PDB file of C-alpha atoms in Angstrom:
ATOM      1  CA  LYS A   1      70.149 112.701 110.247  1.00  0.00           C
ATOM      2  CA  ALA A   2      71.535 111.069 113.388  1.00  0.00           C
ATOM      3  CA  GLY A   3      73.359 107.789 112.998  1.00  0.00           C
ATOM      4  CA  VAL A   4      72.936 104.506 114.845  1.00  0.00           C
ATOM      5  CA  THR A   5      73.421 104.936 118.574  1.00  0.00           C
ATOM      6  CA  GLN A   6      74.364 102.279 121.101  1.00  0.00           C
ATOM      7  CA  THR A   7      74.369 102.340 124.872  1.00  0.00           C
ATOM      8  CA  PRO A   8      76.320 101.849 126.963  1.00  0.00           C
ATOM      9  CA  ARG A   9      79.609 102.298 125.132  1.00  0.00           C
ATOM     10  CA  TYR A  10      81.619 100.330 127.688  1.00  0.00           C
ATOM     11  CA  LEU A  11      80.602  97.621 130.127  1.00  0.00           C
ATOM     12  CA  ILE A  12      82.473  95.426 132.595  1.00  0.00           C
ATOM     13  CA  LYS A  13      80.777  92.332 133.981  1.00  0.00           C
ATOM     14  CA  THR A  14      81.829  89.165 135.770  1.00  0.00           C
ATOM     15  CA  ARG A  15      81.280  85.576 134.696  1.00  0.00           C
ATOM     16  CA  GLY A  16      77.771  84.307 135.306  1.00  0.00           C
ATOM     17  CA  GLN A  17      76.130  87.715 135.175  1.00  0.00           C
ATOM     18  CA  GLN A  18      73.792  88.842 132.443  1.00  0.00           C
ATOM     19  CA  VAL A  19      73.908  92.012 130.358  1.00  0.00           C
ATOM     20  CA  THR A  20      71.532  94.043 128.192  1.00  0.00           C
ATOM     21  CA  LEU A  21      72.755  96.255 125.364  1.00  0.00           C
ATOM     22  CA  SER A  22      70.638  98.839 123.578  1.00  0.00           C
ATOM     23  CA  CYS A  23      70.549 100.098 120.006  1.00  0.00           C
ATOM     24  CA  SER A  24      68.605 102.945 118.391  1.00  0.00           C
ATOM     25  CA  PRO A  25      68.592 102.743 114.577  1.00  0.00           C
ATOM     26  CA  ILE A  26      68.758 105.600 112.108  1.00  0.00           C
ATOM     27  CA  SER A  27      65.410 107.390 112.038  1.00  0.00           C
ATOM     28  CA  GLY A  28      63.083 105.597 109.616  1.00  0.00           C
ATOM     29  CA  HIS A  29      65.113 102.393 109.526  1.00  0.00           C
ATOM     30  CA  ARG A  30      63.081  99.379 110.521  1.00  0.00           C
ATOM     31  CA  SER A  31      65.658  96.591 110.448  1.00  0.00           C
ATOM     32  CA  VAL A  32      68.261  96.123 113.170  1.00  0.00           C
ATOM     33  CA  SER A  33      71.058  93.553 113.106  1.00  0.00           C
ATOM     34  CA  TRP A  34      73.551  92.637 115.798  1.00  0.00           C
ATOM     35  CA  TYR A  35      77.134  91.500 115.260  1.00  0.00           C
ATOM     36  CA  GLN A  36      79.919  90.343 117.584  1.00  0.00           C
ATOM     37  CA  GLN A  37      83.484  91.427 116.773  1.00  0.00           C
ATOM     38  CA  THR A  38      86.522  89.704 118.311  1.00  0.00           C
ATOM     39  CA  PRO A  39      90.188  89.752 117.251  1.00  0.00           C
ATOM     40  CA  GLY A  40      90.142  86.035 116.496  1.00  0.00           C
ATOM     41  CA  GLN A  41      86.815  85.591 114.720  1.00  0.00           C
ATOM     42  CA  GLY A  42      86.252  89.033 113.270  1.00  0.00           C
ATOM     43  CA  LEU A  43      82.696  90.234 112.740  1.00  0.00           C
ATOM     44  CA  GLN A  44      80.048  87.541 113.161  1.00  0.00           C
ATOM     45  CA  PHE A  45      76.307  87.890 112.654  1.00  0.00           C
ATOM     46  CA  LEU A  46      74.108  87.333 115.714  1.00  0.00           C
ATOM     47  CA  PHE A  47      70.545  88.098 114.599  1.00  0.00           C
ATOM     48  CA  GLU A  48      68.337  90.530 112.721  1.00  0.00           C
ATOM     49  CA  TYR A  49      64.994  92.009 113.726  1.00  0.00           C
ATOM     50  CA  PHE A  50      62.361  93.629 111.569  1.00  0.00           C
ATOM     51  CA  SER A  51      58.898  94.723 112.671  1.00  0.00           C
ATOM     52  CA  GLU A  52      59.540  93.304 116.135  1.00  0.00           C
ATOM     53  CA  THR A  53      60.215  89.809 114.736  1.00  0.00           C
ATOM     54  CA  GLN A  54      63.494  87.939 114.520  1.00  0.00           C
ATOM     55  CA  ARG A  55      64.083  87.344 110.809  1.00  0.00           C
ATOM     56  CA  ASN A  56      67.450  85.659 110.779  1.00  0.00           C
ATOM     57  CA  LYS A  57      69.793  84.154 113.353  1.00  0.00           C
ATOM     58  CA  GLY A  58      73.497  83.337 113.349  1.00  0.00           C
ATOM     59  CA  ASN A  59      75.290  80.415 114.920  1.00  0.00           C
ATOM     60  CA  PHE A  60      75.389  81.515 118.543  1.00  0.00           C
ATOM     61  CA  PRO A  61      74.128  79.731 121.686  1.00  0.00           C
ATOM     62  CA  GLY A  62      70.722  80.442 123.168  1.00  0.00           C
ATOM     63  CA  ARG A  63      72.348  82.624 125.843  1.00  0.00           C
ATOM     64  CA  PHE A  64      72.302  85.345 123.222  1.00  0.00           C
ATOM     65  CA  SER A  65      68.856  86.795 122.637  1.00  0.00           C
ATOM     66  CA  GLY A  66      67.310  89.990 121.428  1.00  0.00           C
ATOM     67  CA  ARG A  67      64.129  91.871 120.859  1.00  0.00           C
ATOM     68  CA  GLN A  68      62.829  94.842 118.959  1.00  0.00           C
ATOM     69  CA  PHE A  69      60.290  97.388 120.055  1.00  0.00           C
ATOM     70  CA  SER A  70      57.551  99.101 118.056  1.00  0.00           C
ATOM     71  CA  ASN A  71      59.763 102.190 117.593  1.00  0.00           C
ATOM     72  CA  SER A  72      62.433  99.917 115.989  1.00  0.00           C
ATOM     73  CA  ARG A  73      64.805 100.270 118.923  1.00  0.00           C
ATOM     74  CA  SER A  74      66.431  96.963 119.791  1.00  0.00           C
ATOM     75  CA  GLU A  75      67.992  95.317 122.799  1.00  0.00           C
ATOM     76  CA  MET A  76      70.355  92.402 122.993  1.00  0.00           C
ATOM     77  CA  ASN A  77      70.729  90.224 126.082  1.00  0.00           C
ATOM     78  CA  VAL A  78      73.481  87.825 127.023  1.00  0.00           C
ATOM     79  CA  SER A  79      72.843  85.572 129.997  1.00  0.00           C
ATOM     80  CA  THR A  80      75.331  83.591 132.080  1.00  0.00           C
ATOM     81  CA  LEU A  81      78.302  85.508 130.737  1.00  0.00           C
ATOM     82  CA  GLU A  82      81.500  83.644 129.872  1.00  0.00           C
ATOM     83  CA  LEU A  83      85.022  85.033 129.456  1.00  0.00           C
ATOM     84  CA  GLY A  84      84.761  84.373 125.719  1.00  0.00           C
ATOM     85  CA  ASP A  85      81.848  86.776 125.438  1.00  0.00           C
ATOM     86  CA  SER A  86      84.256  89.690 125.780  1.00  0.00           C
ATOM     87  CA  ALA A  87      83.927  91.519 122.491  1.00  0.00           C
ATOM     88  CA  LEU A  88      82.758  94.616 120.666  1.00  0.00           C
ATOM     89  CA  TYR A  89      79.020  94.264 120.027  1.00  0.00           C
ATOM     90  CA  LEU A  90      77.890  96.189 116.982  1.00  0.00           C
ATOM     91  CA  CYS A  91      74.416  97.145 115.926  1.00  0.00           C
ATOM     92  CA  ALA A  92      73.549  97.938 112.311  1.00  0.00           C
ATOM     93  CA  SER A  93      70.373  99.301 110.783  1.00  0.00           C
ATOM     94  CA  ARG A  94      68.861  99.395 107.325  1.00  0.00           C
ATOM     95  CA  PHE A  95      65.657 100.862 105.974  1.00  0.00           C
ATOM     96  CA  LEU A  96      63.939  97.629 104.994  1.00  0.00           C
ATOM     97  CA  LEU A  97      64.892  93.957 104.665  1.00  0.00           C
ATOM     98  CA  SER A  98      65.049  94.536 100.930  1.00  0.00           C
ATOM     99  CA  THR A  99      67.542  97.366 101.429  1.00  0.00           C
ATOM    100  CA  ASP A 100      71.077  96.124 101.160  1.00  0.00           C
ATOM    101  CA  THR A 101      73.342  98.639 102.855  1.00  0.00           C
ATOM    102  CA  GLN A 102      73.644  98.392 106.623  1.00  0.00           C
ATOM    103  CA  TYR A 103      74.923 101.295 108.714  1.00  0.00           C
ATOM    104  CA  PHE A 104      76.762 100.519 111.926  1.00  0.00           C
ATOM    105  CA  GLY A 105      76.770 102.143 115.329  1.00  0.00           C
ATOM    106  CA  PRO A 106      79.909 102.771 117.414  1.00  0.00           C
ATOM    107  CA  GLY A 107      79.518  99.521 119.348  1.00  0.00           C
ATOM    108  CA  THR A 108      79.455  98.467 122.983  1.00  0.00           C
ATOM    109  CA  ARG A 109      82.730  97.148 124.360  1.00  0.00           C
ATOM    110  CA  LEU A 110      81.903  94.321 126.781  1.00  0.00           C
ATOM    111  CA  THR A 111      84.595  92.980 129.075  1.00  0.00           C
ATOM    112  CA  VAL A 112      83.856  89.851 131.110  1.00  0.00           C
ATOM    113  CA  LEU A 113      86.124  89.246 134.118  1.00  0.00           C
TER     114      LEU A 113
ATOM    115  CA  GLU B   1      79.714  77.460 102.761  1.00  0.00           C
ATOM    116  CA  ASP B   2      79.660  81.217 102.251  1.00  0.00           C
ATOM    117  CA  GLN B   3      82.991  82.798 103.118  1.00  0.00           C
ATOM    118  CA  VAL B   4      85.160  85.855 102.553  1.00  0.00           C
ATOM    119  CA  THR B   5      88.971  86.002 102.580  1.00  0.00           C
ATOM    120  CA  GLN B   6      90.884  89.258 102.619  1.00  0.00           C
ATOM    121  CA  SER B   7      94.556  89.769 101.813  1.00  0.00           C
ATOM    122  CA  PRO B   8      96.971  90.939 102.915  1.00  0.00           C
ATOM    123  CA  GLU B   9      96.194  90.945 106.643  1.00  0.00           C
ATOM    124  CA  ALA B  10      98.318  94.056 107.080  1.00  0.00           C
ATOM    125  CA  LEU B  11      99.788  96.558 104.642  1.00  0.00           C
ATOM    126  CA  ARG B  12     102.253  99.337 105.294  1.00  0.00           C
ATOM    127  CA  LEU B  13     102.559 102.081 102.674  1.00  0.00           C
ATOM    128  CA  GLN B  14     104.439 105.321 102.357  1.00  0.00           C
ATOM    129  CA  GLU B  15     102.322 108.385 101.722  1.00  0.00           C
ATOM    130  CA  GLY B  16     101.634 108.562  97.997  1.00  0.00           C
ATOM    131  CA  GLU B  17     102.423 104.866  97.377  1.00  0.00           C
ATOM    132  CA  SER B  18      99.381 103.358  95.619  1.00  0.00           C
ATOM    133  CA  SER B  19      98.299  99.764  96.245  1.00  0.00           C
ATOM    134  CA  SER B  20      95.350  97.370  96.221  1.00  0.00           C
ATOM    135  CA  LEU B  21      93.536  95.274  98.808  1.00  0.00           C
ATOM    136  CA  ASN B  22      91.983  91.956  97.806  1.00  0.00           C
ATOM    137  CA  CYS B  23      88.715  90.330  98.841  1.00  0.00           C
ATOM    138  CA  SER B  24      87.923  86.870  97.481  1.00  0.00           C
ATOM    139  CA  TYR B  25      84.545  85.301  98.164  1.00  0.00           C
ATOM    140  CA  THR B  26      82.345  82.271  97.750  1.00  0.00           C
ATOM    141  CA  VAL B  27      78.653  82.888  98.262  1.00  0.00           C
ATOM    142  CA  SER B  28      75.281  81.411  97.339  1.00  0.00           C
ATOM    143  CA  GLY B  29      74.108  83.931  94.796  1.00  0.00           C
ATOM    144  CA  LEU B  30      75.802  87.231  95.448  1.00  0.00           C
ATOM    145  CA  ARG B  31      73.277  89.863  96.379  1.00  0.00           C
ATOM    146  CA  GLY B  32      75.875  92.530  97.150  1.00  0.00           C
ATOM    147  CA  LEU B  33      79.508  93.085  98.135  1.00  0.00           C
ATOM    148  CA  PHE B  34      80.298  95.796 100.644  1.00  0.00           C
ATOM    149  CA  TRP B  35      83.411  97.651 101.685  1.00  0.00           C
ATOM    150  CA  TYR B  36      83.654  99.288 105.093  1.00  0.00           C
ATOM    151  CA  ARG B  37      86.379 101.240 106.854  1.00  0.00           C
ATOM    152  CA  GLN B  38      86.878 100.784 110.597  1.00  0.00           C
ATOM    153  CA  ASP B  39      88.969 103.008 112.832  1.00  0.00           C
ATOM    154  CA  PRO B  40      90.163 101.706 116.215  1.00  0.00           C
ATOM    155  CA  GLY B  41      87.391 101.661 118.815  1.00  0.00           C
ATOM    156  CA  LYS B  42      84.705 102.646 116.305  1.00  0.00           C
ATOM    157  CA  GLY B  43      82.033 100.930 114.272  1.00  0.00           C
ATOM    158  CA  PRO B  44      82.515 100.158 110.563  1.00  0.00           C
ATOM    159  CA  GLU B  45      81.895 103.109 108.238  1.00  0.00           C
ATOM    160  CA  PHE B  46      80.183 102.295 104.945  1.00  0.00           C
ATOM    161  CA  LEU B  47      82.209 102.953 101.789  1.00  0.00           C
ATOM    162  CA  PHE B  48      80.786 101.091  98.768  1.00  0.00           C
ATOM    163  CA  THR B  49      78.248  98.540  97.577  1.00  0.00           C
ATOM    164  CA  LEU B  50      78.910  96.533  94.392  1.00  0.00           C
ATOM    165  CA  TYR B  51      76.324  94.277  92.808  1.00  0.00           C
ATOM    166  CA  SER B  52      77.612  92.745  89.605  1.00  0.00           C
ATOM    167  CA  ALA B  53      80.876  91.748  87.922  1.00  0.00           C
ATOM    168  CA  GLY B  54      82.465  94.637  86.096  1.00  0.00           C
ATOM    169  CA  GLU B  55      80.994  97.271  88.385  1.00  0.00           C
ATOM    170  CA  GLU B  56      83.311  99.993  89.729  1.00  0.00           C
ATOM    171  CA  LYS B  57      82.777 102.755  92.281  1.00  0.00           C
ATOM    172  CA  GLU B  58      85.030 105.604  93.374  1.00  0.00           C
ATOM    173  CA  LYS B  59      85.258 107.904  96.360  1.00  0.00           C
ATOM    174  CA  GLU B  60      88.157 110.303  96.718  1.00  0.00           C
ATOM    175  CA  ARG B  61      91.341 108.167  96.695  1.00  0.00           C
ATOM    176  CA  LEU B  62      89.438 104.848  96.825  1.00  0.00           C
ATOM    177  CA  LYS B  63      88.146 102.770  93.933  1.00  0.00           C
ATOM    178  CA  ALA B  64      86.349  99.437  94.342  1.00  0.00           C
ATOM    179  CA  THR B  65      85.988  96.870  91.579  1.00  0.00           C
ATOM    180  CA  LEU B  66      84.182  93.540  91.384  1.00  0.00           C
ATOM    181  CA  THR B  67      84.667  90.295  89.444  1.00  0.00           C
ATOM    182  CA  LYS B  68      82.788  87.007  89.769  1.00  0.00           C
ATOM    183  CA  LYS B  69      85.206  85.745  92.426  1.00  0.00           C
ATOM    184  CA  GLU B  70      86.843  88.755  94.032  1.00  0.00           C
ATOM    185  CA  SER B  71      86.833  92.462  94.678  1.00  0.00           C
ATOM    186  CA  PHE B  72      89.681  94.931  94.854  1.00  0.00           C
ATOM    187  CA  LEU B  73      89.940  98.164  96.775  1.00  0.00           C
ATOM    188  CA  HIS B  74      92.481 100.364  95.022  1.00  0.00           C
ATOM    189  CA  ILE B  75      94.028 103.187  97.030  1.00  0.00           C
ATOM    190  CA  THR B  76      95.642 105.908  94.944  1.00  0.00           C
ATOM    191  CA  ALA B  77      98.249 108.211  96.508  1.00  0.00           C
ATOM    192  CA  PRO B  78      97.188 107.383 100.081  1.00  0.00           C
ATOM    193  CA  LYS B  79      97.509 109.824 102.957  1.00  0.00           C
ATOM    194  CA  PRO B  80      98.105 109.055 106.656  1.00  0.00           C
ATOM    195  CA  GLU B  81      94.411 109.649 107.355  1.00  0.00           C
ATOM    196  CA  ASP B  82      93.599 106.640 105.176  1.00  0.00           C
ATOM    197  CA  SER B  83      95.126 104.422 107.863  1.00  0.00           C
ATOM    198  CA  ALA B  84      92.397 102.079 109.130  1.00  0.00           C
ATOM    199  CA  THR B  85      91.152  98.504 108.855  1.00  0.00           C
ATOM    200  CA  TYR B  86      89.248  97.892 105.640  1.00  0.00           C
ATOM    201  CA  LEU B  87      86.532  95.262 105.829  1.00  0.00           C
ATOM    202  CA  CYS B  88      84.900  93.395 102.968  1.00  0.00           C
ATOM    203  CA  ALA B  89      81.513  91.722 103.380  1.00  0.00           C
ATOM    204  CA  VAL B  90      79.100  89.823 101.136  1.00  0.00           C
ATOM    205  CA  GLN B  91      75.380  89.324 101.318  1.00  0.00           C
ATOM    206  CA  ALA B  92      73.975  86.061  99.982  1.00  0.00           C
ATOM    207  CA  GLY B  93      70.937  86.060  97.749  1.00  0.00           C
ATOM    208  CA  TYR B  94      69.676  82.756  99.072  1.00  0.00           C
ATOM    209  CA  GLY B  95      70.565  80.033 101.542  1.00  0.00           C
ATOM    210  CA  GLY B  96      70.866  79.966 105.309  1.00  0.00           C
ATOM    211  CA  SER B  97      72.814  83.195 105.566  1.00  0.00           C
ATOM    212  CA  GLN B  98      70.524  85.139 103.243  1.00  0.00           C
ATOM    213  CA  GLY B  99      70.275  88.768 104.214  1.00  0.00           C
ATOM    214  CA  ASN B 100      73.028  89.013 106.806  1.00  0.00           C
ATOM    215  CA  LEU B 101      76.550  90.217 106.090  1.00  0.00           C
ATOM    216  CA  ILE B 102      79.442  87.749 106.011  1.00  0.00           C
ATOM    217  CA  PHE B 103      82.668  89.568 106.773  1.00  0.00           C
ATOM    218  CA  GLY B 104      86.310  88.926 106.017  1.00  0.00           C
ATOM    219  CA  LYS B 105      88.901  89.435 108.765  1.00  0.00           C
ATOM    220  CA  GLY B 106      89.974  92.756 107.268  1.00  0.00           C
ATOM    221  CA  THR B 107      93.175  94.391 106.019  1.00  0.00           C
ATOM    222  CA  LYS B 108      94.902  96.755 108.436  1.00  0.00           C
ATOM    223  CA  LEU B 109      96.373  99.611 106.403  1.00  0.00           C
ATOM    224  CA  SER B 110      99.072 101.903 107.797  1.00  0.00           C
ATOM    225  CA  VAL B 111     100.179 104.913 105.766  1.00  0.00           C
ATOM    226  CA  LYS B 112     103.371 106.597 106.934  1.00  0.00           C
ATOM    227  CA  PRO B 113     104.147 110.252 106.121  1.00  0.00           C
TER     228      PRO B 113
END
């Protein structure tokens, strides 16, 4: 069974631009979560989607948004990029909200210049 | 506030030198404690889930244990390929962060031949 896939793997943007990241969960998994990983803060939860609805949200500004499609694929958008948004963005999937273990993708490395 | 603290931040071992990594936590009703391994430039790889105090799980040279306040990841006779960052995360059973993973900053393990 294929794992979680994320595209693109690397991205370079400039301040003020916006970016969209994509995540395809493990086949059959219906929940997708997004995390931001930085050297200083570690892994921090952004939001989780299940059945095309945001179920939970972390403490990030409104510039960070996401959505989920009917096939469970998810996208994350960051508008008006800031230098501090440079990070590894990780997507994780799990079968259901009641399923505990989350499986992570390889991440998208975003660099903001 | 739910939080996870891992120690030490970094650990250098000689091949074959056994040791333990610590993960202490405070959480609103522990739903699960997770250990992941992360190699540079990759997403976290799932290792173990522990649910209740006294529970233990093993995989090759790794053994995870859980008490009411902390978890240990014991590494027996490590090999250079065990070098990675080991991440601990908890999932709260209730409260604002219910469902999402709260991560520690990780322990970077280096095993020298």
